[in-house]
PDB file of C-alpha atoms in Angstrom:
ATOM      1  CA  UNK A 870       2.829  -7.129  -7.879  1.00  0.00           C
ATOM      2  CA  UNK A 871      -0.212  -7.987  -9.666  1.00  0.00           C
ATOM      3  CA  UNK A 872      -3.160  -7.944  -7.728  1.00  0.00           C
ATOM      4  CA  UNK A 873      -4.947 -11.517  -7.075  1.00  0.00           C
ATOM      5  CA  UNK A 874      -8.665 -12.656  -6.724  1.00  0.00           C
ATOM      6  CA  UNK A 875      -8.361 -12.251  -2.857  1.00  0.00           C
ATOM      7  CA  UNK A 876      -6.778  -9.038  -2.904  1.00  0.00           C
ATOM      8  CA  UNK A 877      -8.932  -7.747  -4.677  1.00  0.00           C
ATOM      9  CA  UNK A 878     -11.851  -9.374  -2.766  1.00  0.00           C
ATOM     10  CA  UNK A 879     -10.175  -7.884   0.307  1.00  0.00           C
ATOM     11  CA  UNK A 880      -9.972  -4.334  -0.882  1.00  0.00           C
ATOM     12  CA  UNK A 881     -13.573  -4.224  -1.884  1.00  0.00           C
ATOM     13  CA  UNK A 882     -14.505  -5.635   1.815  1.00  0.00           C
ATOM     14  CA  UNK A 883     -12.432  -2.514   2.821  1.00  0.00           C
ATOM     15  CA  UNK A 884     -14.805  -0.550   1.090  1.00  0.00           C
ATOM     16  CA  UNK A 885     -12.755   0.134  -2.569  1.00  0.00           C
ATOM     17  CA  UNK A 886     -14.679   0.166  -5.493  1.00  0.00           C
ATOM     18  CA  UNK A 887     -14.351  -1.738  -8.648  1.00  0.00           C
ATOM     19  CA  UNK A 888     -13.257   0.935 -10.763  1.00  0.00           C
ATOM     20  CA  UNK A 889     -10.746   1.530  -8.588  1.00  0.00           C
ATOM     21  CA  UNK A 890      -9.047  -1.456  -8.141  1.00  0.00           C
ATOM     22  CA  UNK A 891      -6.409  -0.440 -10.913  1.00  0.00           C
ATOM     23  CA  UNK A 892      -5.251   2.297  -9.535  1.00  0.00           C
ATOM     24  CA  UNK A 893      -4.417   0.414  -6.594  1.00  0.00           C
ATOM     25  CA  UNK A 894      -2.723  -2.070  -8.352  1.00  0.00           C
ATOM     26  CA  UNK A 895      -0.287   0.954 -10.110  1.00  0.00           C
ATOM     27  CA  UNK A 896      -0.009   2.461  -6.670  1.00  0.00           C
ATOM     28  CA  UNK A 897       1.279  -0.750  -5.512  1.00  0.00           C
ATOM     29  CA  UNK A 898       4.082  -0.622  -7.721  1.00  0.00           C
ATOM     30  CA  UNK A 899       4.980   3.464  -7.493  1.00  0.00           C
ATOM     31  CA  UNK A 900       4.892   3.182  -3.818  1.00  0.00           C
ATOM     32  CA  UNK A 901       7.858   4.019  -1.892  1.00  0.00           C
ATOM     33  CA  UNK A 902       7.666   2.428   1.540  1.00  0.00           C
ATOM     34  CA  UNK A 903       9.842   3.027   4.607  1.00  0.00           C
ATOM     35  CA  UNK A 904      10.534   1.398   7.568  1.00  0.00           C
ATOM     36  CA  UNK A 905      13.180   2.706  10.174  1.00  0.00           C
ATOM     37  CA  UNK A 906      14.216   4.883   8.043  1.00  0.00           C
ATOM     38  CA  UNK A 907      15.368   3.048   5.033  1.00  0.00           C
ATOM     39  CA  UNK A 908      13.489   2.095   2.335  1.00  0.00           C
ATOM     40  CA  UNK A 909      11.766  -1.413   1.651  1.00  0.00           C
ATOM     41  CA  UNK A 910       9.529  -3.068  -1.066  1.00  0.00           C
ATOM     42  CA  UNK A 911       5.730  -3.827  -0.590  1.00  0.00           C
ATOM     43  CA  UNK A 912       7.008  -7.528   0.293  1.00  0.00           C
ATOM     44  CA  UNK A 913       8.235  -6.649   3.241  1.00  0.00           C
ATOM     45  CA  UNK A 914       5.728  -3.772   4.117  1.00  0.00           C
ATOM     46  CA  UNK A 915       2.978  -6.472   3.821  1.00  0.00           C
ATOM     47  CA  UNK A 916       5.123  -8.965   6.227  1.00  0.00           C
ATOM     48  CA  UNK A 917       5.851  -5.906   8.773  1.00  0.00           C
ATOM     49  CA  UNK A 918       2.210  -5.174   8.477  1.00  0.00           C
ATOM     50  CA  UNK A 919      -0.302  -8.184   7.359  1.00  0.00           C
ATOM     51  CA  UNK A 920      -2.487  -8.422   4.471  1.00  0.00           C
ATOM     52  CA  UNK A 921      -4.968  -6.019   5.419  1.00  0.00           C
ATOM     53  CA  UNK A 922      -3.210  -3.325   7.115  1.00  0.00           C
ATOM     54  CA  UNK A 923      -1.072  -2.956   3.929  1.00  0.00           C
ATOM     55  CA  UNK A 924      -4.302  -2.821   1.660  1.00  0.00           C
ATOM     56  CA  UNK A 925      -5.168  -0.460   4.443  1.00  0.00           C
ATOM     57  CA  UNK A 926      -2.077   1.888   3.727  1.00  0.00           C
ATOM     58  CA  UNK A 927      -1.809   1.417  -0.141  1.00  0.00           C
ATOM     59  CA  UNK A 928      -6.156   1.948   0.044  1.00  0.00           C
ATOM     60  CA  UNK A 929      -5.293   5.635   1.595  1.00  0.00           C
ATOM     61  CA  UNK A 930      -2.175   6.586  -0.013  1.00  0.00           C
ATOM     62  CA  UNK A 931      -3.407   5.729  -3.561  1.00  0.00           C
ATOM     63  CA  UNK A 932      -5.891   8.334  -3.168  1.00  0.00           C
ATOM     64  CA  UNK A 933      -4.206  11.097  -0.582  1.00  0.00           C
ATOM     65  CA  UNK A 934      -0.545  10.584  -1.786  1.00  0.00           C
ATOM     66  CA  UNK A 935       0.633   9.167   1.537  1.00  0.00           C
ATOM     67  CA  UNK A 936      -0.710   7.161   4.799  1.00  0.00           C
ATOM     68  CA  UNK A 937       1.142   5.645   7.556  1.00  0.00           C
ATOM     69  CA  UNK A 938       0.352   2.268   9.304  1.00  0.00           C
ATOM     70  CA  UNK A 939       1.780   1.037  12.373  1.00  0.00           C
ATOM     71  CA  UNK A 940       3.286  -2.869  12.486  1.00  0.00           C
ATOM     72  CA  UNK A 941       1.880  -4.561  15.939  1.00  0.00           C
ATOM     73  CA  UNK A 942       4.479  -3.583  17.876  1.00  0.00           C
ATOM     74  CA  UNK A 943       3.711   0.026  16.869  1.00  0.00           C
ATOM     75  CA  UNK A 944       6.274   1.207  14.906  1.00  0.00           C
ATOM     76  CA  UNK A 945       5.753   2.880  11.396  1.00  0.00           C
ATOM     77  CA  UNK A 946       5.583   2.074   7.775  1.00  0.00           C
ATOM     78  CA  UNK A 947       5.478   4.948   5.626  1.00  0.00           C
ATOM     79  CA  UNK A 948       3.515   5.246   2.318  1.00  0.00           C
ATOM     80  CA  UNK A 949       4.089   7.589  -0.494  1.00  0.00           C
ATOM     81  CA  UNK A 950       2.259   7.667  -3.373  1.00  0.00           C
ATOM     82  CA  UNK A 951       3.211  10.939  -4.888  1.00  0.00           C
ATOM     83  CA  UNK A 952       4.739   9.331  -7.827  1.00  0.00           C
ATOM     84  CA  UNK A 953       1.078   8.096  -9.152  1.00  0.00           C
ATOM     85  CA  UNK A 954      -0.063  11.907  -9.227  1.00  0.00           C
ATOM     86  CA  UNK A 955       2.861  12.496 -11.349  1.00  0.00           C
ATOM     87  CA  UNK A 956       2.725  12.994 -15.085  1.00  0.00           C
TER      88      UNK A 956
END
């Protein structure tokens, strides 16, 4: 995933700064997600959660390693990260 115009737009309205905006755009490819236990691709974290609470997750975990956010009926999508940190 490459990062578009609105994304990006979105993620600063979420309070992301500029010079960050390519490290979200790695985390959104080193990502693992999980849903129910198995694991999915940001695709179909970003139809389980919307737009924005998927910019929400990939905002936190691209900083603290992992986040969770919840789909509207409440049930998790798991975020981890750890692979940016790696070297």
């Amino acid at each position: 995933m490459k990062l578009t115009k609105e994304d990006k737009k979105l993620l600063l309205s979420l309070g992301c700064a500029e010079r960050d905006l390519g490290q979200i755009d790695e985390a959104v490819r080193k990502t693992t997600y999980k849903y129910r236990n198995r694991r999915i691709d940001w695709e179909e974290a970003i139809e389980l959660l919307g737009r924005e609470n998927f910019f929400r997750g990939i905002l936190r975990s691209a900083f603290h390693w992992s986040a969770i956010r919840h789909t509207s009926r409440g049930e998790p999508v798991y975020f981890d990260s750890s692979r940016l940190f790696e070297e």
